[in-house]
PDB file of C-alpha atoms in Angstrom:
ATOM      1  CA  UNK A   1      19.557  15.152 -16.190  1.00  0.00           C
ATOM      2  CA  UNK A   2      18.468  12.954 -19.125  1.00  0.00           C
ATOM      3  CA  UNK A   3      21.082  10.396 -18.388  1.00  0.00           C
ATOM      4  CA  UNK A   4      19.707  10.116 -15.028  1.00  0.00           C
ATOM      5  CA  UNK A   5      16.285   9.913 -15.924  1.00  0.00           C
ATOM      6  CA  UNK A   6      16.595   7.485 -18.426  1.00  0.00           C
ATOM      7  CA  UNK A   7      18.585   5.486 -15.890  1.00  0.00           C
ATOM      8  CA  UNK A   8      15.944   5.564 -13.468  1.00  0.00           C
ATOM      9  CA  UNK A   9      13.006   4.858 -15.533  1.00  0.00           C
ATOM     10  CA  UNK A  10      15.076   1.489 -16.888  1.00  0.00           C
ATOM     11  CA  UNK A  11      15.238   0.905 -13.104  1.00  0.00           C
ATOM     12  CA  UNK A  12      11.800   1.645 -12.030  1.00  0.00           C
ATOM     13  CA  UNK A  13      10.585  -1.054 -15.154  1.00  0.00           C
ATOM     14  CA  UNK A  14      12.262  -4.037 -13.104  1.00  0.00           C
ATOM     15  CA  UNK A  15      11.694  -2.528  -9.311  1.00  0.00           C
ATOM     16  CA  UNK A  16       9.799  -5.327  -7.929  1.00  0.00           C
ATOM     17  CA  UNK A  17       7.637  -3.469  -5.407  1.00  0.00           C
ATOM     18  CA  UNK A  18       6.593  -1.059  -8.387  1.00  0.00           C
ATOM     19  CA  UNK A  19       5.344  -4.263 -10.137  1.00  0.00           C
ATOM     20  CA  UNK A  20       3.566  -5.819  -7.618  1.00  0.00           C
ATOM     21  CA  UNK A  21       1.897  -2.688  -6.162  1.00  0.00           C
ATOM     22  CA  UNK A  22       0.540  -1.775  -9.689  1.00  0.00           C
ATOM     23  CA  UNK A  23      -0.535  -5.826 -10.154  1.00  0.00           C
ATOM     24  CA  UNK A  24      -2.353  -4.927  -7.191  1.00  0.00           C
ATOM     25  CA  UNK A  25      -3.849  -1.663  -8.161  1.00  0.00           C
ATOM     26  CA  UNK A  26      -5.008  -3.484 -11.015  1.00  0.00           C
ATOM     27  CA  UNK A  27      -6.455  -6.340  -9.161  1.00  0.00           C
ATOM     28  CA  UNK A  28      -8.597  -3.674  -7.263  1.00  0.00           C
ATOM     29  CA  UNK A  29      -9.592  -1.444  -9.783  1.00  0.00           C
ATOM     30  CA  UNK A  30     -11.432  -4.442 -11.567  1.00  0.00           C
ATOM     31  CA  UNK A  31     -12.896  -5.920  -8.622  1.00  0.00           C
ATOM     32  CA  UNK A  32     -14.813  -2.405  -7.593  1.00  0.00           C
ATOM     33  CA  UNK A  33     -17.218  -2.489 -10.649  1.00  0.00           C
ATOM     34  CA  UNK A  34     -17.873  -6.208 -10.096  1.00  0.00           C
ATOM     35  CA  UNK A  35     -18.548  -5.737  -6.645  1.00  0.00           C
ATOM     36  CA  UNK A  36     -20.828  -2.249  -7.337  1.00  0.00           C
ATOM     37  CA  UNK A  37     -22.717  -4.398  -9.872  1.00  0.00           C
ATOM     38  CA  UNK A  38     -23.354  -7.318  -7.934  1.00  0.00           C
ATOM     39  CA  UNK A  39     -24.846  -5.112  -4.980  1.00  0.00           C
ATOM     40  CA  UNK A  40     -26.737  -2.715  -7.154  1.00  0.00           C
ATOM     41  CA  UNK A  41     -26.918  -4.177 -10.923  1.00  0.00           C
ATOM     42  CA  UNK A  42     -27.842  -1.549 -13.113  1.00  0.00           C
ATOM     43  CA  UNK A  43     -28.750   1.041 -10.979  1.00  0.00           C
ATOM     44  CA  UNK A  44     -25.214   1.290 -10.525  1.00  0.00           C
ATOM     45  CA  UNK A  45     -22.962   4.639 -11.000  1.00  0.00           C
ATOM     46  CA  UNK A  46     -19.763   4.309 -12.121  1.00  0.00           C
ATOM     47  CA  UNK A  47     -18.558   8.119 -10.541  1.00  0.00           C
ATOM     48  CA  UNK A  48     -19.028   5.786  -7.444  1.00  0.00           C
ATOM     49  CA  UNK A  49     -15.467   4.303  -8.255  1.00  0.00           C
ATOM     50  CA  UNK A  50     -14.404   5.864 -11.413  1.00  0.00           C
ATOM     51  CA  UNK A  51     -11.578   7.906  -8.465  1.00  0.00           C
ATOM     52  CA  UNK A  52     -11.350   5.551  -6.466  1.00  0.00           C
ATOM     53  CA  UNK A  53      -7.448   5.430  -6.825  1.00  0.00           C
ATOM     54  CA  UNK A  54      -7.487   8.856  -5.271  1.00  0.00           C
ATOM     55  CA  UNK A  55      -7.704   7.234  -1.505  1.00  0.00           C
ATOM     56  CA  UNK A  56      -4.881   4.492  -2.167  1.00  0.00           C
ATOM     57  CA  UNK A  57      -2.341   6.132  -4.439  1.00  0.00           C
ATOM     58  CA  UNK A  58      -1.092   7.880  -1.616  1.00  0.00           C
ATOM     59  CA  UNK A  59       0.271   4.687   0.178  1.00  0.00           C
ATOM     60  CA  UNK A  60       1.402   3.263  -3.099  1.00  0.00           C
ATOM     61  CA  UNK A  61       3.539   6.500  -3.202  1.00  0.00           C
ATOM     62  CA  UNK A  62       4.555   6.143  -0.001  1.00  0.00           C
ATOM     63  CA  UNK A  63       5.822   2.505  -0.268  1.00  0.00           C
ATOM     64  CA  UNK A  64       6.969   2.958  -3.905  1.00  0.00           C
ATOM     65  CA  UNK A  65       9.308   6.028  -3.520  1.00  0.00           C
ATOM     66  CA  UNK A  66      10.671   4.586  -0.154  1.00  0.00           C
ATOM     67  CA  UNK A  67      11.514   1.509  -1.640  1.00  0.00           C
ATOM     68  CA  UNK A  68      13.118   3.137  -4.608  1.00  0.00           C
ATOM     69  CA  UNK A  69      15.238   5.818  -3.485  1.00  0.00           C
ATOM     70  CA  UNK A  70      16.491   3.862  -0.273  1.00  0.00           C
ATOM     71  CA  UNK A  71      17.601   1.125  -2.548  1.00  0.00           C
ATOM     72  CA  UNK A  72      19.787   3.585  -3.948  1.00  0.00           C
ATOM     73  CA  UNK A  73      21.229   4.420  -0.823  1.00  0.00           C
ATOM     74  CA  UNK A  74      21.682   0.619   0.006  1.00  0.00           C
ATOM     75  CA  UNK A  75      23.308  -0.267  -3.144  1.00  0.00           C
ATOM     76  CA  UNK A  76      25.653   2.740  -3.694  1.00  0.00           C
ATOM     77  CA  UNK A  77      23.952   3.985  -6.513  1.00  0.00           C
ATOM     78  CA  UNK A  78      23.492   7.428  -5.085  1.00  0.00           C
ATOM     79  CA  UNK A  79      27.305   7.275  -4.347  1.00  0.00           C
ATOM     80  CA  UNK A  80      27.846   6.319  -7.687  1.00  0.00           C
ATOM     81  CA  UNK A  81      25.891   9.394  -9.416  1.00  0.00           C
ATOM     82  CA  UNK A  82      27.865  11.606  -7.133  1.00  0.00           C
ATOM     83  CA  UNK A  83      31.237  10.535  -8.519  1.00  0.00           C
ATOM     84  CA  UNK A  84      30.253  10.166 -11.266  1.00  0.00           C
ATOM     85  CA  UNK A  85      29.686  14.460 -11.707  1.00  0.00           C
ATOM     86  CA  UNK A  86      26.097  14.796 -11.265  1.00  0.00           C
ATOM     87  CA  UNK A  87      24.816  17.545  -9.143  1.00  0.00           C
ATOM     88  CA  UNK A  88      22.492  17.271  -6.538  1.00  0.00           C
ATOM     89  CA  UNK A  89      20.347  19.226  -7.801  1.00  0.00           C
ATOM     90  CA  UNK A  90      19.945  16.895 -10.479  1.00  0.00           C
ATOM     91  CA  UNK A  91      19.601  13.952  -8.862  1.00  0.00           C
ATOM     92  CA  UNK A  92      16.758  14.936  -6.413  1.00  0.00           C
ATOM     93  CA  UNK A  93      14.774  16.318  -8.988  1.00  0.00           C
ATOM     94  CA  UNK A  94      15.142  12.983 -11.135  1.00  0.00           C
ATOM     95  CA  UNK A  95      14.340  11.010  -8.309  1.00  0.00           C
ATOM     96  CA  UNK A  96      10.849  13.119  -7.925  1.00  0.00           C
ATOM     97  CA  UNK A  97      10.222  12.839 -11.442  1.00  0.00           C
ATOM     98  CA  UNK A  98      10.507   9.290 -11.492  1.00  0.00           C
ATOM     99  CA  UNK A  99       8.508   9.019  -8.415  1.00  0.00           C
ATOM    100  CA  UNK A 100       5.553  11.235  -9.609  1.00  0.00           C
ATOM    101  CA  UNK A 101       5.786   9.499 -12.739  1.00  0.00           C
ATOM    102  CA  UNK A 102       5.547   5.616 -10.771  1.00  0.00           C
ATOM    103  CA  UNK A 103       2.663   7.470  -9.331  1.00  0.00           C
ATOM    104  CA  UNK A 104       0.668   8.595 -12.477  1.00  0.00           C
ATOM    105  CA  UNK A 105       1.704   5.447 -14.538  1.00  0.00           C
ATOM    106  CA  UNK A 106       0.161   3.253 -11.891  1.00  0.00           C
ATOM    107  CA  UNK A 107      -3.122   5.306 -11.806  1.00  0.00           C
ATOM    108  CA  UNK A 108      -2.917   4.770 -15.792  1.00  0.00           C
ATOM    109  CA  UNK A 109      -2.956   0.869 -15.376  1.00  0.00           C
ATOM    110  CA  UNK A 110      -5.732   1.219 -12.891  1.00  0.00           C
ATOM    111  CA  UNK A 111      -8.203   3.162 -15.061  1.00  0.00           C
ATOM    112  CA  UNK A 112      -7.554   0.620 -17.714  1.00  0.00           C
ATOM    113  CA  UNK A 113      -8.341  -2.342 -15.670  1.00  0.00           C
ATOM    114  CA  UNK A 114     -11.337  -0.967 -14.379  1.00  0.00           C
ATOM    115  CA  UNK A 115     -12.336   0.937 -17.454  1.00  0.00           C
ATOM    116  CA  UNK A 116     -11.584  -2.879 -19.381  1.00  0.00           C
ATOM    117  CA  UNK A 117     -14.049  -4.801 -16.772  1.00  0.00           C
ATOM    118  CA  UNK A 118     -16.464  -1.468 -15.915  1.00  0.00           C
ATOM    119  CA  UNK A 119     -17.434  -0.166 -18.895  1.00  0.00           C
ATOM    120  CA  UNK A 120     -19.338  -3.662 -20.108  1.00  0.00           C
ATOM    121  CA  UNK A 121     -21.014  -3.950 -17.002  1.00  0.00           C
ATOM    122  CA  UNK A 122     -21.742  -0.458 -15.922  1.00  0.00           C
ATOM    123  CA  UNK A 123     -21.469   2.118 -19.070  1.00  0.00           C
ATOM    124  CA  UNK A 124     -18.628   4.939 -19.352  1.00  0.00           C
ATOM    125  CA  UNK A 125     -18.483   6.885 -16.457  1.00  0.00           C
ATOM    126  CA  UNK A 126     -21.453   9.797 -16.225  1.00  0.00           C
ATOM    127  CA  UNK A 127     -19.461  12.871 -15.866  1.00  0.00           C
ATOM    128  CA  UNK A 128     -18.854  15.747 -18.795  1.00  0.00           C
ATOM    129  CA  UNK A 129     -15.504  16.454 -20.472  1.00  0.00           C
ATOM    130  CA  UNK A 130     -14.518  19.282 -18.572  1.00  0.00           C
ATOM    131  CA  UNK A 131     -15.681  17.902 -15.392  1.00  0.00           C
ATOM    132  CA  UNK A 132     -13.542  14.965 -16.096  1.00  0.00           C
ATOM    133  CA  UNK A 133     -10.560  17.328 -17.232  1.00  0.00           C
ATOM    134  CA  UNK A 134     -10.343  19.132 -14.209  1.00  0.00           C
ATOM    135  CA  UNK A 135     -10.502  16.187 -11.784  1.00  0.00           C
ATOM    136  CA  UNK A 136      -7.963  14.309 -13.980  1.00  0.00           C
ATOM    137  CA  UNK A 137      -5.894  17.861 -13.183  1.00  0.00           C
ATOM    138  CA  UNK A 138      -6.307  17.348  -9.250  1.00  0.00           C
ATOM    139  CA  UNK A 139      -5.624  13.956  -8.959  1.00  0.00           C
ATOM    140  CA  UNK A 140      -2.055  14.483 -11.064  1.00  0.00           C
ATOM    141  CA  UNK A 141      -1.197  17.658  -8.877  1.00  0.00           C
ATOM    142  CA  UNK A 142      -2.399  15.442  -5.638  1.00  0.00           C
ATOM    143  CA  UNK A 143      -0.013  12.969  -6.454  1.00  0.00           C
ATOM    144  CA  UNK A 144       2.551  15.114  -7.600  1.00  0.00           C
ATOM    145  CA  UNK A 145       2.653  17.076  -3.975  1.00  0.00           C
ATOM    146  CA  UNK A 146       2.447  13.147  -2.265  1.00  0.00           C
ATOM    147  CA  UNK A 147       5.459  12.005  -4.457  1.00  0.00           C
ATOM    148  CA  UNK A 148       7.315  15.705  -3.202  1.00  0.00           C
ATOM    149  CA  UNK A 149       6.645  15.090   0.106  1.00  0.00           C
ATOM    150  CA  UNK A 150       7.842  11.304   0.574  1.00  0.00           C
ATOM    151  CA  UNK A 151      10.849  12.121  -1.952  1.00  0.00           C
ATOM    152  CA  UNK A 152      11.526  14.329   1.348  1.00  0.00           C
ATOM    153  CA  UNK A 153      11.524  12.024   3.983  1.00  0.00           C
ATOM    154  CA  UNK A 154      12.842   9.142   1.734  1.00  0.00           C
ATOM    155  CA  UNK A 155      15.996  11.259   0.344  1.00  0.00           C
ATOM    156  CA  UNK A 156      17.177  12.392   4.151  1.00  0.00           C
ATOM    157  CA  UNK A 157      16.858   8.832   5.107  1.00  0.00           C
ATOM    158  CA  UNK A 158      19.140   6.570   3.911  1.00  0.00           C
ATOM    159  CA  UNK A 159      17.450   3.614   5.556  1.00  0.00           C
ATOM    160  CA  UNK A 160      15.241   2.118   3.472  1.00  0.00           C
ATOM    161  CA  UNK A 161      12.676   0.243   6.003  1.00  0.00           C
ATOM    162  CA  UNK A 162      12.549   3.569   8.050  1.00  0.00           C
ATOM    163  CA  UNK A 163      11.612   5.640   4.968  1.00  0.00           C
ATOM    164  CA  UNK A 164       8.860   2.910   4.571  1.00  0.00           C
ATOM    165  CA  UNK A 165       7.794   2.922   8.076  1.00  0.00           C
ATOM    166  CA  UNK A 166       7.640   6.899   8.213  1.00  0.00           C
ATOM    167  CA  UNK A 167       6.386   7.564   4.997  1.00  0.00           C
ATOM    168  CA  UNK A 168       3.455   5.311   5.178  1.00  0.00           C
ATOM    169  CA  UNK A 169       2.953   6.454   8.739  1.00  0.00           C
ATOM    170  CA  UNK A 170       2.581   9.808   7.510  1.00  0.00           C
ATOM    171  CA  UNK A 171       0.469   9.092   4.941  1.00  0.00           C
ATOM    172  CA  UNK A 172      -2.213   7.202   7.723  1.00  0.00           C
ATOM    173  CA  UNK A 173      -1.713  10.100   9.606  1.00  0.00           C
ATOM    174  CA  UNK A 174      -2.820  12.609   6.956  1.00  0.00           C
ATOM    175  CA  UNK A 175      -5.606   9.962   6.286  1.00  0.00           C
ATOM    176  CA  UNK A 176      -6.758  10.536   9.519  1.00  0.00           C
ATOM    177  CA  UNK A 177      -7.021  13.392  10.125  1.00  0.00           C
ATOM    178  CA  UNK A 178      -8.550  13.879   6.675  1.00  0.00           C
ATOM    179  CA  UNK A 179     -11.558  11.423   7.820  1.00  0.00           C
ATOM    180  CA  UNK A 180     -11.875  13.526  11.462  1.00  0.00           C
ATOM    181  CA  UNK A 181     -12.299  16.574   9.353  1.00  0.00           C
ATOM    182  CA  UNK A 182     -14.697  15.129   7.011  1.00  0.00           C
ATOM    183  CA  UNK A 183     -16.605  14.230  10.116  1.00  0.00           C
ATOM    184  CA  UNK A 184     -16.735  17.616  11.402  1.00  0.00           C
ATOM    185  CA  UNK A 185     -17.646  19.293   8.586  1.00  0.00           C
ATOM    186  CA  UNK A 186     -20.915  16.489   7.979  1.00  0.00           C
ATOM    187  CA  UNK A 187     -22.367  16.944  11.039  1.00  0.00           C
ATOM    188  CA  UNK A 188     -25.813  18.620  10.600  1.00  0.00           C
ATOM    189  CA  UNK A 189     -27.402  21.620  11.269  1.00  0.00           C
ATOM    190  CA  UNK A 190     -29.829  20.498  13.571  1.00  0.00           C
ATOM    191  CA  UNK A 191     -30.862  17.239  15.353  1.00  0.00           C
ATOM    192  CA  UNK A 192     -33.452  15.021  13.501  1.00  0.00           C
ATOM    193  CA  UNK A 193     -35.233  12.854  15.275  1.00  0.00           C
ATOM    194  CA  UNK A 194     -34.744  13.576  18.662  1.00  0.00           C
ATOM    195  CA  UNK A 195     -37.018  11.873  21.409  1.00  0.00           C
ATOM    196  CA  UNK A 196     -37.316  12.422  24.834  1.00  0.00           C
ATOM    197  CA  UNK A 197     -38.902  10.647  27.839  1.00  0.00           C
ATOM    198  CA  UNK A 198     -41.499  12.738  29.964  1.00  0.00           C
ATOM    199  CA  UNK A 199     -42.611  12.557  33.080  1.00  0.00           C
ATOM    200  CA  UNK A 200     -45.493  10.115  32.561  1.00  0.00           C
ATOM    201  CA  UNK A 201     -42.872   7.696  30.799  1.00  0.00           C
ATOM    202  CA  UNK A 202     -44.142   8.750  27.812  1.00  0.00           C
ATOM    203  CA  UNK A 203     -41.345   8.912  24.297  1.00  0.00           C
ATOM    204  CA  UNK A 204     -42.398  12.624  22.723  1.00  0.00           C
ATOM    205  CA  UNK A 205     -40.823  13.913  19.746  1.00  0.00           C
ATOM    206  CA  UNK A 206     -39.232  17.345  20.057  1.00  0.00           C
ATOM    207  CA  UNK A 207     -38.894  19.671  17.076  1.00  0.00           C
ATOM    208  CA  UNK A 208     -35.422  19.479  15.401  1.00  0.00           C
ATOM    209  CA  UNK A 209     -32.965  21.126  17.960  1.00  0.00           C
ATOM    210  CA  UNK A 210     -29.383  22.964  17.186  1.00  0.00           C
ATOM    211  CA  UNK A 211     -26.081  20.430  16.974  1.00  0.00           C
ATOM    212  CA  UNK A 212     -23.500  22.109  19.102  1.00  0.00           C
ATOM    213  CA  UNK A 213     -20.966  20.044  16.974  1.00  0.00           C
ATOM    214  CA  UNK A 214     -21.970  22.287  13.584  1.00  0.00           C
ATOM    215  CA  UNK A 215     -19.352  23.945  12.426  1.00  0.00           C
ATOM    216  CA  UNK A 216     -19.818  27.941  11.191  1.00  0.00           C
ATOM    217  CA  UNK A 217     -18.030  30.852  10.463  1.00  0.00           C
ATOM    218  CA  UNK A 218     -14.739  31.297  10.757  1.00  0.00           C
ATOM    219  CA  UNK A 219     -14.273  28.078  11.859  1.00  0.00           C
ATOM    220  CA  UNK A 220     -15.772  26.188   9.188  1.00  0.00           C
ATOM    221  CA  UNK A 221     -13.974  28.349   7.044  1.00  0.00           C
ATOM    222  CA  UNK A 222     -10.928  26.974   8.412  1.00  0.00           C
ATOM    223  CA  UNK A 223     -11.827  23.297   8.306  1.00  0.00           C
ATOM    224  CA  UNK A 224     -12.759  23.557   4.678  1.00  0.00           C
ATOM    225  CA  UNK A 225      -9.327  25.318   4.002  1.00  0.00           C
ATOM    226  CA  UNK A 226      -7.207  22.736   5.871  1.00  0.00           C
ATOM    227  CA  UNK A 227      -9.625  19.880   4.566  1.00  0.00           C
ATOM    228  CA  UNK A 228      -8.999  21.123   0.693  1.00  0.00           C
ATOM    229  CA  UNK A 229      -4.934  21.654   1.541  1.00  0.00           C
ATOM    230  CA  UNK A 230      -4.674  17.951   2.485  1.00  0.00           C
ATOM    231  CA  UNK A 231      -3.517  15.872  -0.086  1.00  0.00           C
ATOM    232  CA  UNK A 232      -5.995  12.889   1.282  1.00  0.00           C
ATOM    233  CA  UNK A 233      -8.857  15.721   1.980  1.00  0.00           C
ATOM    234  CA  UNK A 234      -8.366  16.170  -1.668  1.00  0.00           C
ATOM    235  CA  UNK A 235      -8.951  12.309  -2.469  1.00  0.00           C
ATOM    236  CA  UNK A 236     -11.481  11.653  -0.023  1.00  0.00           C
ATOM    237  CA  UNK A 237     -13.171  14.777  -1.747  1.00  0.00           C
ATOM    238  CA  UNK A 238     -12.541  13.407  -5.395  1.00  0.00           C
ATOM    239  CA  UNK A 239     -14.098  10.208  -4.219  1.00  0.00           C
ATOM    240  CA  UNK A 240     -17.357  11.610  -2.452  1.00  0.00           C
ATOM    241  CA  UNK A 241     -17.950  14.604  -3.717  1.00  0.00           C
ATOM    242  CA  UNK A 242     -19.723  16.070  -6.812  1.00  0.00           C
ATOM    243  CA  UNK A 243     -18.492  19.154  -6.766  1.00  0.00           C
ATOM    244  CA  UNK A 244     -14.991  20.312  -5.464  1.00  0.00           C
ATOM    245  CA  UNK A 245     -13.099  23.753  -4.807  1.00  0.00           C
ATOM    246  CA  UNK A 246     -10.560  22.516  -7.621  1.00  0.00           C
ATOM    247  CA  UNK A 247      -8.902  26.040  -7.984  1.00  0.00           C
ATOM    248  CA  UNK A 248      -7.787  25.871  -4.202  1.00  0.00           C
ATOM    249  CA  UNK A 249      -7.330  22.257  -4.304  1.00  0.00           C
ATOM    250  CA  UNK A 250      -4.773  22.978  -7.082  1.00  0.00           C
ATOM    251  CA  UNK A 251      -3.260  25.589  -5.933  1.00  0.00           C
ATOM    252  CA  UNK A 252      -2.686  24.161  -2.241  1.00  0.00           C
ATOM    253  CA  UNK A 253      -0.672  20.842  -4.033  1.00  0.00           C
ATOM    254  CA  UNK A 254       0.935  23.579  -6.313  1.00  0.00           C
ATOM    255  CA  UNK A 255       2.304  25.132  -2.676  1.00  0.00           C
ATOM    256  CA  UNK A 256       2.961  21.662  -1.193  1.00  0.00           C
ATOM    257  CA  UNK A 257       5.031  20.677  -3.837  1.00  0.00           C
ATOM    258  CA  UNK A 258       7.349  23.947  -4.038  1.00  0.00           C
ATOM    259  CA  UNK A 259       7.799  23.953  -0.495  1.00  0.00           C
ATOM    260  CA  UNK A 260       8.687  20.397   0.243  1.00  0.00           C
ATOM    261  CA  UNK A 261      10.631  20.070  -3.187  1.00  0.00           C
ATOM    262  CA  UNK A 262      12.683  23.608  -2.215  1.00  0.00           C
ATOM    263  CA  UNK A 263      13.315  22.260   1.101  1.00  0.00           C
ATOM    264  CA  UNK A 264      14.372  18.917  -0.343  1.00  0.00           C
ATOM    265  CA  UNK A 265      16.924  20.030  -2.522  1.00  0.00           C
ATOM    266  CA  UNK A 266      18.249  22.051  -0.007  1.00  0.00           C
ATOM    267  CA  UNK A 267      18.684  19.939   2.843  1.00  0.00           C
ATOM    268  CA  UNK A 268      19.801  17.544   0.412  1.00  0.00           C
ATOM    269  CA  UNK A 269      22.644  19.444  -0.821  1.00  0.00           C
ATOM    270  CA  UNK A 270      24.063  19.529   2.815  1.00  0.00           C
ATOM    271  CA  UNK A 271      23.690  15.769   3.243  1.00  0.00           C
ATOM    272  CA  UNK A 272      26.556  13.715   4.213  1.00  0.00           C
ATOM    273  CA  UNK A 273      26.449  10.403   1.785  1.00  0.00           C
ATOM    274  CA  UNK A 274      27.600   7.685   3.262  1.00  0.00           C
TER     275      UNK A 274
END
């Protein structure tokens, strides 16, 4: 396992498409403060980007860990670590580690870009240190159950463009569906503001009425369960919300990641390698 770690981390260092997508990350992190400060000066909150890598680290996981493992397919280098006696076992769990690890080093070079160009313009970011501890704690578990998940699909496909095309497909997918919930679950009580033409032709106001579209019960219930199991309900949550069920969020990528990691490893151990 070490050997094929260390072999994949030497790899990852000169993978192209892990360089530019963290160039890129960087680019982005350091343009959000500028941007925030320009359009609000120094009224400006930096929780209001501080996570913002939570919404796109899931398609730089997506294109990274496609990219990665199918060039291992393409090249023979999966081949190669079979003959060579490694089990694989092994292998797929290297490959997720160094896929999670893309993942969380990328995140690392986007916090110190913005952190490098935020911080002077903006101040540190206004949350406490336990706060900050246990979101730091979701976002690594949230992109450790993305990496499991496209180490999946990307393993059992040994083309590389359609482990792309259906991991980042996926991943919009999720996104989504994420937003649709989010939508559902902000829709409010009661109608504000609602106006309505009598028969003189005269525009009345009418006292608040009920929204039909407001969730409750059981069914809200369920929203917010599905909503905090997502992986991107979980970053859309880190991004816009102040507080977050961070025990279930945790536990839900804790799931996600035994599931699709056990089913990995298994369906991968009846692959035929071409």
């Amino acid at each position: 396992m070490n050997k094929l770690l260390w072999a994949n981390f030497n790899r990852l260092l000169r993978d192209r498409a892990f360089c530019l997508g963290c160039a890129f990350l960087a680019g982005m992190s350091a343009y959000l403060p500028i941007l925030h400060y320009i359009e609000q000066g120094d009224r400006v909150n930096p929780n209001n980007y501080f996570f913002g890598f939570n919404i796109v680290i899931g398609v730089f996981a997506a294109v990274c860990c496609s990219l990665y493992l199918g060039t291992e397919y393409s090249e023979g280098t999966m081949r190669n670590k079979l003959i060579a006696g490694h089990t694989r076992k092994n292998i797929y769990l290297a490959n997720l580690i160094i896929c999670t690890a893309a993942s969380l080093l990328a995140v690392v070079i986007y916090l110190a870009a913005e952190s490098i160009v935020g911080i002077p313009l903006n101040g540190n970011v206004r949350m406490g240190p336990g706060e900050l501890l246990v979101r730091f704690l979701v976002s690594a578990l949230m992109i450790l159950s993305f990496s499991s998940i496209f180490t999946l699909i990307s393993m059992l496909n040994q083309s590389k463009a359609a482990g792309a095309v259906l991991n980042i497909l996926l991943f919009l997918a999720l996104l989504a569906l994420a937003f649709s919930i989010n939508a559902r679950l902000e829709e409010p009580e009661f109608i504000q503001n609602y106006y309505m033409l009598n028969e003189l032709g005269d525009v009345t106001q009418v006292e608040p009425m009920p929204n039909p579209r407001y969730l409750q019960g059981a069914a809200r219930e369920a929203y917010e369960f599905v909503y905090d199991f997502l992986p991107t309900g979980q970053g859309i949550q880190m991004c816009t919300k102040v507080f977050i069920s961070w025990i279930r969020m945790a536990c839900c990528n804790v799931g996600i990641t035994a599931g699709t990691t056990a089913l990995g490893v298994y369906l991968f151990g009846k692959k035929d390698i071409r």
